[in-house]
């Protein structure tokens, strides 16, 4: 049994790779074409997927309150439950490819919206709570790196199976492969993930005291978050985190020991992301002017066709952008505390607000908004989010939170360092 924080974080990253990572691969395939109404169905299903976790009717249960679910049941059970939605959703795409009926994938998109919020909140809880202040950026990036590796491997397998296909449709073997791999995530969580109380720092001390007071108290604590102005300011950056069509680099920047100030590390990283965001959206706008796209009737580019080269480069850039933006948002909000239960609530909040942003993005495409207009909307939201992230990094990132919180047991080698003090 692996009871050290690094090992548990790696295992959580593997579970993300087997679930969301593989799901990204097959979603990006657009099921290889499928029936004529496939693209519209995917936009609707994806919108339902994320809206299930963020709309007002169930928002507080699934999205913003998933952190309280994690603290109540622990990372093991929540990661196990969170893996269930992915194979079921892929099975529904298989069904749709053969039957061309929309109800099943849209319904399973709603169920995946429930389970996806839980698995992401549980994984973020591990990366937030199991890391020291000097490791947090690396732990968050590590999970995203493992997810990206599995997503890449899944895409390579799917590409190999489809390489000489004569029909523009995903073969049964691709669905079967993804179903088996995604199902294995449940068993990884079952046999390898342990509870927070069993995890130990390298010196053998526990990570924290565990005065959990029940789900009712969790709801009261959850309400307190919405009175914290720092969190309210970060709503737009969280909302913008996945508005996107080297994952470890932001972690290295955020945890760089050569830059002693956490605030400075955060500001430098936000500035670097801003340059990447501007370059990426400028490149996409130029490409769209040359290759106009109708999201409801997309062209069938072969990988040997002329426009595909530029599209591939942009896809890689935006893949990196999606990761680094989320890593920095998560890192900034995780600097507010080291208390595992508070971090769990923050982890759930991040994914809940993020889900609303993704639902809006998919909804605009399903409604037929042109790609250029959608790009302008997404860039505007992200640009505002970057400004607000920079402000919070400058104003609110403390030198350290160790020895300030009663329930937190800092590692013995983490002495309080005389960095700058920040008044909030």
Coordinates of C-alpha atoms in Angstrom, one line a residue:
X1 CA 0.0 0.0 0.0
X2 CA 1.4 3.4 -1.0
X3 CA 0.9 5.8 1.9
X4 CA 3.1 8.7 0.8
X5 CA 1.6 11.9 -0.7
X6 CA 3.5 11.7 -4.0
X7 CA 2.4 8.1 -4.6
X8 CA -1.2 8.9 -3.9
X9 CA -1.1 11.9 -6.2
X10 CA 0.4 9.8 -9.0
X11 CA -2.3 7.2 -8.6
X12 CA -5.0 9.9 -8.7
X13 CA -3.4 11.2 -11.9
X14 CA -3.5 7.7 -13.4
X15 CA -7.2 7.5 -12.6
X16 CA -7.8 10.8 -14.3
X17 CA -5.9 9.5 -17.3
X18 CA -7.9 6.3 -17.5
X19 CA -11.2 8.3 -17.2
X20 CA -11.3 11.9 -18.4
X21 CA -8.1 11.5 -20.4
X22 CA -9.4 8.6 -22.5
X23 CA -12.8 10.4 -22.8
X24 CA -11.1 13.4 -24.3
X25 CA -9.5 11.2 -26.9
X26 CA -12.8 9.6 -28.1
X27 CA -14.7 12.9 -27.9
X28 CA -12.2 14.7 -30.1
X29 CA -12.7 11.9 -32.6
X30 CA -16.3 13.1 -32.9
X31 CA -17.0 9.4 -33.2
X32 CA -15.4 9.5 -36.6
X33 CA -18.4 11.1 -38.2
X34 CA -21.3 8.7 -37.3
X35 CA -24.8 9.6 -38.3
X36 CA -25.6 12.9 -39.9
X37 CA -26.9 14.5 -36.7
X38 CA -23.9 13.4 -34.7
X39 CA -22.1 16.7 -34.3
X40 CA -25.3 18.5 -33.0
X41 CA -25.9 15.6 -30.6
X42 CA -22.3 15.8 -29.2
X43 CA -22.7 19.5 -28.6
X44 CA -26.0 19.0 -26.8
X45 CA -24.7 16.1 -24.8
X46 CA -21.6 17.9 -23.7
X47 CA -23.6 21.0 -22.8
X48 CA -25.9 18.7 -20.7
X49 CA -22.8 17.0 -19.2
X50 CA -21.4 20.2 -17.8
X51 CA -24.8 22.0 -17.2
X52 CA -25.8 19.0 -15.0
X53 CA -23.1 20.0 -12.7
X54 CA -23.6 23.7 -12.8
X55 CA -27.2 24.8 -13.6
X56 CA -29.2 26.4 -10.7
X57 CA -31.4 23.4 -10.1
X58 CA -28.6 21.0 -9.2
X59 CA -25.6 23.3 -9.0
X60 CA -25.3 23.2 -5.2
X61 CA -25.5 19.4 -5.1
X62 CA -23.1 18.4 -7.8
X63 CA -20.8 21.3 -8.6
X64 CA -20.0 23.6 -5.8
X65 CA -20.8 21.0 -3.1
X66 CA -18.8 18.1 -4.5
X67 CA -16.0 19.1 -2.2
X68 CA -18.2 18.5 0.8
X69 CA -19.0 15.1 -0.7
X70 CA -15.3 14.3 -0.8
X71 CA -14.7 15.3 2.8
X72 CA -17.7 13.2 3.9
X73 CA -16.9 10.0 2.0
X74 CA -13.2 10.4 1.5
X75 CA -11.1 10.3 -1.7
X76 CA -11.3 6.5 -2.2
X77 CA -15.1 6.2 -2.5
X78 CA -15.5 9.4 -4.4
X79 CA -12.8 8.5 -7.0
X80 CA -14.4 5.1 -7.4
X81 CA -17.8 6.6 -8.0
X82 CA -16.4 9.3 -10.2
X83 CA -15.0 6.7 -12.7
X84 CA -18.4 5.2 -13.4
X85 CA -19.8 7.9 -15.8
X86 CA -17.0 7.6 -18.4
X87 CA -17.5 4.0 -19.7
X88 CA -21.3 4.5 -19.6
X89 CA -21.0 7.7 -21.7
X90 CA -18.7 6.0 -24.3
X91 CA -21.2 3.1 -24.4
X92 CA -23.9 5.6 -25.2
X93 CA -21.8 6.9 -28.1
X94 CA -21.5 3.4 -29.4
X95 CA -25.2 3.0 -29.2
X96 CA -25.8 6.3 -31.0
X97 CA -23.4 5.3 -33.8
X98 CA -25.5 2.2 -34.5
X99 CA -29.0 3.5 -33.7
X100 CA -28.8 7.2 -34.4
X101 CA -31.1 8.0 -31.4
X102 CA -30.1 11.0 -29.2
X103 CA -31.8 10.3 -25.9
X104 CA -29.2 7.8 -24.5
X105 CA -26.0 9.9 -25.0
X106 CA -27.8 13.0 -23.7
X107 CA -29.0 11.2 -20.6
X108 CA -25.6 9.7 -20.0
X109 CA -24.1 13.1 -20.5
X110 CA -26.2 14.3 -17.5
X111 CA -24.9 11.3 -15.4
X112 CA -21.4 12.0 -16.5
X113 CA -21.8 15.6 -15.4
X114 CA -22.6 14.2 -11.9
X115 CA -19.7 11.7 -11.7
X116 CA -17.1 13.9 -13.5
X117 CA -17.5 16.7 -10.9
X118 CA -16.9 14.2 -8.1
X119 CA -13.8 12.6 -9.7
X120 CA -12.3 16.0 -10.5
X121 CA -13.0 17.4 -7.0
X122 CA -11.5 14.2 -5.4
X123 CA -8.4 14.4 -7.6
X124 CA -7.9 18.1 -6.8
X125 CA -8.4 17.4 -3.1
X126 CA -5.5 15.0 -3.3
X127 CA -3.2 17.4 -5.2
X128 CA -4.1 20.3 -2.9
X129 CA -4.1 18.5 0.5
X130 CA -1.3 16.0 0.0
X131 CA 1.3 18.5 -1.1
X132 CA 3.4 21.0 0.8
X133 CA 3.2 24.6 -0.1
X134 CA 6.4 24.2 -2.1
X135 CA 5.1 21.2 -4.0
X136 CA 1.5 22.3 -4.8
X137 CA 2.1 23.5 -8.4
X138 CA 4.0 20.4 -9.2
X139 CA 1.4 18.1 -7.8
X140 CA -1.4 19.8 -9.7
X141 CA 0.7 19.8 -12.9
X142 CA 1.6 16.1 -12.4
X143 CA -2.1 15.1 -12.5
X144 CA -2.6 17.0 -15.7
X145 CA 0.5 15.6 -17.2
X146 CA -0.6 12.0 -16.5
X147 CA -4.0 12.8 -17.9
X148 CA -2.4 14.2 -21.1
X149 CA -0.2 11.2 -21.5
X150 CA -3.1 8.8 -21.3
X151 CA -5.2 11.0 -23.7
X152 CA -2.3 11.0 -26.1
X153 CA -1.9 7.2 -25.9
X154 CA -5.7 6.8 -26.5
X155 CA -5.6 9.1 -29.5
X156 CA -2.6 7.1 -31.0
X157 CA -4.5 3.8 -30.6
X158 CA -7.6 5.3 -32.1
X159 CA -5.6 6.8 -35.0
X160 CA -3.9 3.5 -35.7
X161 CA -7.2 1.6 -35.8
X162 CA -8.7 4.2 -38.1
X163 CA -5.7 4.8 -40.3
X164 CA -6.8 2.7 -43.3
X165 CA -10.5 2.8 -42.5
X166 CA -12.7 3.1 -45.6
X167 CA -15.8 4.2 -43.7
X168 CA -15.9 7.6 -41.8
X169 CA -17.1 6.1 -38.6
X170 CA -15.5 4.8 -35.4
X171 CA -15.2 1.0 -35.6
X172 CA -16.4 -1.3 -32.8
X173 CA -12.8 -2.1 -31.8
X174 CA -12.2 1.5 -30.8
X175 CA -15.3 1.6 -28.5
X176 CA -14.3 -1.7 -27.0
X177 CA -10.8 -0.5 -26.3
X178 CA -12.0 2.6 -24.6
X179 CA -14.6 0.8 -22.5
X180 CA -12.1 -1.7 -21.1
X181 CA -9.5 1.0 -20.3
X182 CA -12.0 3.4 -18.7
X183 CA -13.5 0.6 -16.6
X184 CA -10.1 -0.2 -15.2
X185 CA -10.0 3.2 -13.5
X186 CA -12.6 1.9 -11.0
X187 CA -10.3 -0.9 -9.9
X188 CA -7.2 1.3 -9.7
X189 CA -9.2 3.5 -7.2
X190 CA -10.5 0.4 -5.3
X191 CA -7.1 -1.2 -4.7
X192 CA -4.7 1.7 -4.4
X193 CA -6.3 4.8 -3.0
X194 CA -6.3 5.2 0.8
X195 CA -8.0 7.7 3.1
X196 CA -6.3 11.0 4.1
X197 CA -5.8 9.8 7.7
X198 CA -3.6 7.0 6.4
X199 CA -1.3 9.3 4.4
X200 CA 2.0 10.3 6.0
X201 CA 4.6 13.0 5.4
X202 CA 8.1 11.7 4.8
X203 CA 8.9 12.1 8.5
X204 CA 6.0 9.8 9.4
X205 CA 3.7 12.5 10.8
X206 CA 0.0 12.7 9.6
X207 CA -1.0 15.5 7.2
X208 CA -3.7 17.0 9.5
X209 CA -6.1 16.5 12.4
X210 CA -9.5 15.3 11.3
X211 CA -12.3 16.9 13.2
X212 CA -15.0 16.2 10.6
X213 CA -18.4 17.4 11.9
X214 CA -20.8 15.9 9.4
X215 CA -22.5 16.9 6.2
X216 CA -24.7 19.5 7.9
X217 CA -21.8 21.4 9.1
X218 CA -20.2 21.0 5.7
X219 CA -23.1 22.9 4.1
X220 CA -22.6 25.7 6.6
X221 CA -18.9 25.9 5.9
X222 CA -19.7 25.8 2.2
X223 CA -21.8 28.9 2.6
X224 CA -18.9 30.8 4.2
X225 CA -16.8 30.5 1.0
X226 CA -19.2 32.8 -0.8
X227 CA -18.4 35.5 1.7
X228 CA -14.7 35.5 0.8
X229 CA -14.1 38.3 -1.8
X230 CA -11.0 36.5 -3.1
X231 CA -13.0 33.6 -4.2
X232 CA -15.7 35.8 -5.8
X233 CA -13.0 37.6 -7.8
X234 CA -11.7 34.3 -9.1
X235 CA -15.1 33.2 -10.4
X236 CA -14.3 34.6 -13.9
X237 CA -10.9 32.9 -14.1
X238 CA -12.5 29.6 -13.0
X239 CA -15.3 30.1 -15.5
X240 CA -12.8 30.7 -18.3
X241 CA -10.5 27.7 -17.4
X242 CA -11.7 25.4 -20.1
X243 CA -12.7 27.7 -22.9
X244 CA -10.2 26.1 -25.2
X245 CA -10.6 24.0 -28.3
X246 CA 4.7 20.7 -21.5
X247 CA 1.9 20.3 -18.9
X248 CA 4.6 20.2 -16.2
X249 CA 6.1 23.7 -17.0
X250 CA 3.6 25.7 -14.9
X251 CA 4.4 23.5 -11.9
X252 CA 8.1 24.1 -12.3
X253 CA 7.5 27.8 -12.4
X254 CA 5.1 27.9 -9.5
X255 CA 7.4 25.8 -7.3
X256 CA 10.7 27.3 -8.4
X257 CA 12.9 27.5 -5.3
X258 CA 15.1 30.1 -6.9
X259 CA 12.3 32.6 -6.6
X260 CA 11.6 32.7 -2.9
X261 CA 8.4 34.7 -3.0
X262 CA 5.2 32.7 -3.8
X263 CA 3.6 35.9 -5.0
X264 CA 6.3 36.6 -7.5
X265 CA 6.2 33.1 -8.8
X266 CA 2.4 33.4 -9.3
X267 CA 2.7 36.8 -11.1
X268 CA 5.5 35.5 -13.5
X269 CA 3.4 32.4 -14.4
X270 CA 0.3 34.5 -15.1
X271 CA 2.2 36.8 -17.3
X272 CA 3.7 33.8 -19.3
X273 CA 0.2 32.4 -19.7
X274 CA -1.1 35.7 -21.0
X275 CA 1.5 35.7 -23.8
X276 CA 0.5 32.1 -24.7
X277 CA -3.2 32.9 -24.7
X278 CA -2.8 36.0 -27.0
X279 CA -0.6 34.0 -29.4
X280 CA -3.0 31.1 -29.5
X281 CA -6.2 33.1 -30.1
X282 CA -4.5 35.2 -32.7
X283 CA -3.3 32.1 -34.5
X284 CA -6.8 30.6 -34.4
X285 CA -8.4 33.7 -35.7
X286 CA -6.0 33.9 -38.7
X287 CA -6.6 30.2 -39.4
X288 CA -10.4 30.6 -39.3
X289 CA -10.3 33.5 -41.7
X290 CA -8.6 31.2 -44.2
X291 CA -10.6 28.1 -43.4
X292 CA -14.2 29.1 -42.3
X293 CA -15.9 26.4 -40.3
X294 CA -19.5 25.6 -39.8
X295 CA -19.7 23.7 -36.4
X296 CA -23.0 22.0 -37.5
X297 CA -21.4 20.9 -40.8
X298 CA -17.7 20.5 -40.2
X299 CA -15.4 19.7 -43.1
X300 CA -13.8 16.2 -43.2
X301 CA -10.1 17.0 -43.2
X302 CA -7.8 14.1 -43.8
X303 CA -4.4 14.3 -42.0
X304 CA -2.7 14.8 -45.3
X305 CA -4.9 17.7 -46.4
X306 CA -3.3 21.2 -46.5
X307 CA -5.4 22.9 -43.7
X308 CA -4.8 20.1 -41.3
X309 CA -1.2 21.1 -40.6
X310 CA -2.1 24.4 -39.1
X311 CA -5.1 22.9 -37.3
X312 CA -2.8 20.3 -35.7
X313 CA -0.4 23.0 -34.4
X314 CA -3.3 25.1 -33.0
X315 CA -4.8 22.0 -31.4
X316 CA -1.5 21.4 -29.6
X317 CA -1.2 25.0 -28.5
X318 CA -4.7 25.1 -27.2
X319 CA -4.2 21.8 -25.4
X320 CA -1.3 23.3 -23.5
X321 CA -3.3 26.5 -22.9
X322 CA -6.2 24.5 -21.4
X323 CA -3.9 22.8 -18.9
X324 CA -1.7 25.7 -17.8
X325 CA -4.6 28.0 -17.3
X326 CA -6.4 25.5 -15.0
X327 CA -3.2 24.7 -13.1
X328 CA -2.6 28.3 -12.2
X329 CA -6.2 28.9 -11.2
X330 CA -6.1 25.9 -9.0
X331 CA -2.7 26.9 -7.5
X332 CA -3.9 30.4 -6.7
X333 CA -7.0 29.3 -4.9
X334 CA -5.1 26.5 -3.1
X335 CA -2.7 29.1 -1.6
X336 CA -5.5 30.5 0.6
X337 CA -5.3 27.6 3.1
X338 CA -3.6 24.3 3.9
X339 CA -6.6 22.8 5.8
X340 CA -7.6 19.6 3.9
X341 CA -11.4 20.1 4.5
X342 CA -11.3 23.7 3.3
X343 CA -9.1 22.7 0.3
X344 CA -11.7 20.0 -0.6
X345 CA -14.5 22.6 -0.7
X346 CA -12.3 24.9 -2.8
X347 CA -11.5 22.0 -5.2
X348 CA -15.3 21.3 -5.6
X349 CA -16.0 25.0 -6.2
X350 CA -13.3 25.2 -8.9
X351 CA -14.8 22.4 -10.8
X352 CA -18.4 23.6 -10.3
X353 CA -17.7 27.1 -11.7
X354 CA -15.5 25.7 -14.4
X355 CA -18.4 23.4 -15.4
X356 CA -20.7 26.4 -15.9
X357 CA -18.1 28.0 -18.3
X358 CA -17.8 24.8 -20.3
X359 CA -21.6 24.5 -20.5
X360 CA -21.7 28.0 -21.9
X361 CA -19.0 27.2 -24.5
X362 CA -20.7 24.1 -25.7
X363 CA -24.1 25.8 -25.6
X364 CA -22.9 28.6 -27.9
X365 CA -21.7 26.1 -30.5
X366 CA -24.9 24.0 -30.3
X367 CA -26.8 27.2 -30.9
X368 CA -25.0 27.8 -34.1
X369 CA -22.7 30.7 -33.1
X370 CA -20.0 31.2 -35.8
X371 CA -16.5 30.1 -34.9
X372 CA -15.1 33.6 -35.1
X373 CA -17.7 35.0 -32.8
X374 CA -17.2 32.1 -30.4
X375 CA -13.5 32.7 -30.4
X376 CA -14.0 36.4 -29.7
X377 CA -16.3 35.5 -26.7
X378 CA -13.8 32.9 -25.3
X379 CA -10.8 35.2 -25.7
X380 CA -12.6 38.1 -23.9
X381 CA -13.6 35.9 -21.0
X382 CA -10.1 34.5 -20.6
X383 CA -8.4 37.9 -20.9
X384 CA -10.6 39.2 -18.1
X385 CA -9.8 36.1 -16.1
X386 CA -6.0 36.6 -16.5
X387 CA -6.3 40.2 -15.2
X388 CA -8.2 39.0 -12.2
X389 CA -5.8 36.1 -11.6
X390 CA -2.9 38.6 -11.6
X391 CA -4.7 40.8 -9.2
X392 CA -5.4 38.0 -6.7
X393 CA -1.8 36.7 -7.0
X394 CA -0.4 40.1 -6.3
X395 CA -2.9 41.0 -3.4
X396 CA -3.7 37.7 -1.7
X397 CA -1.0 35.1 -2.1
X398 CA 0.6 34.8 1.4
X399 CA 4.2 33.8 2.1
X400 CA 3.0 30.7 4.0
X401 CA -0.1 29.5 5.9
X402 CA 1.9 27.0 8.1
X403 CA 1.5 27.4 11.8
X404 CA -1.6 29.5 11.3
X405 CA -4.2 26.8 11.1
X406 CA -5.1 24.6 14.0
X407 CA -5.9 21.4 12.0
X408 CA -2.8 21.5 9.8
X409 CA 0.3 19.5 10.8
X410 CA 3.2 20.9 8.7
X411 CA 6.1 18.6 7.8
X412 CA 9.0 18.9 10.1
X413 CA 11.2 20.2 7.3
X414 CA 8.8 23.0 6.4
X415 CA 10.0 25.8 8.7
X416 CA 8.2 29.1 8.4
X417 CA 10.2 31.3 6.0
X418 CA 10.6 35.1 6.4
X419 CA 8.9 36.0 3.1
X420 CA 6.7 39.0 2.5
X421 CA 3.6 39.4 4.5
X422 CA 0.3 40.0 2.8
X423 CA -2.6 41.7 4.6
X424 CA -6.0 40.7 3.3

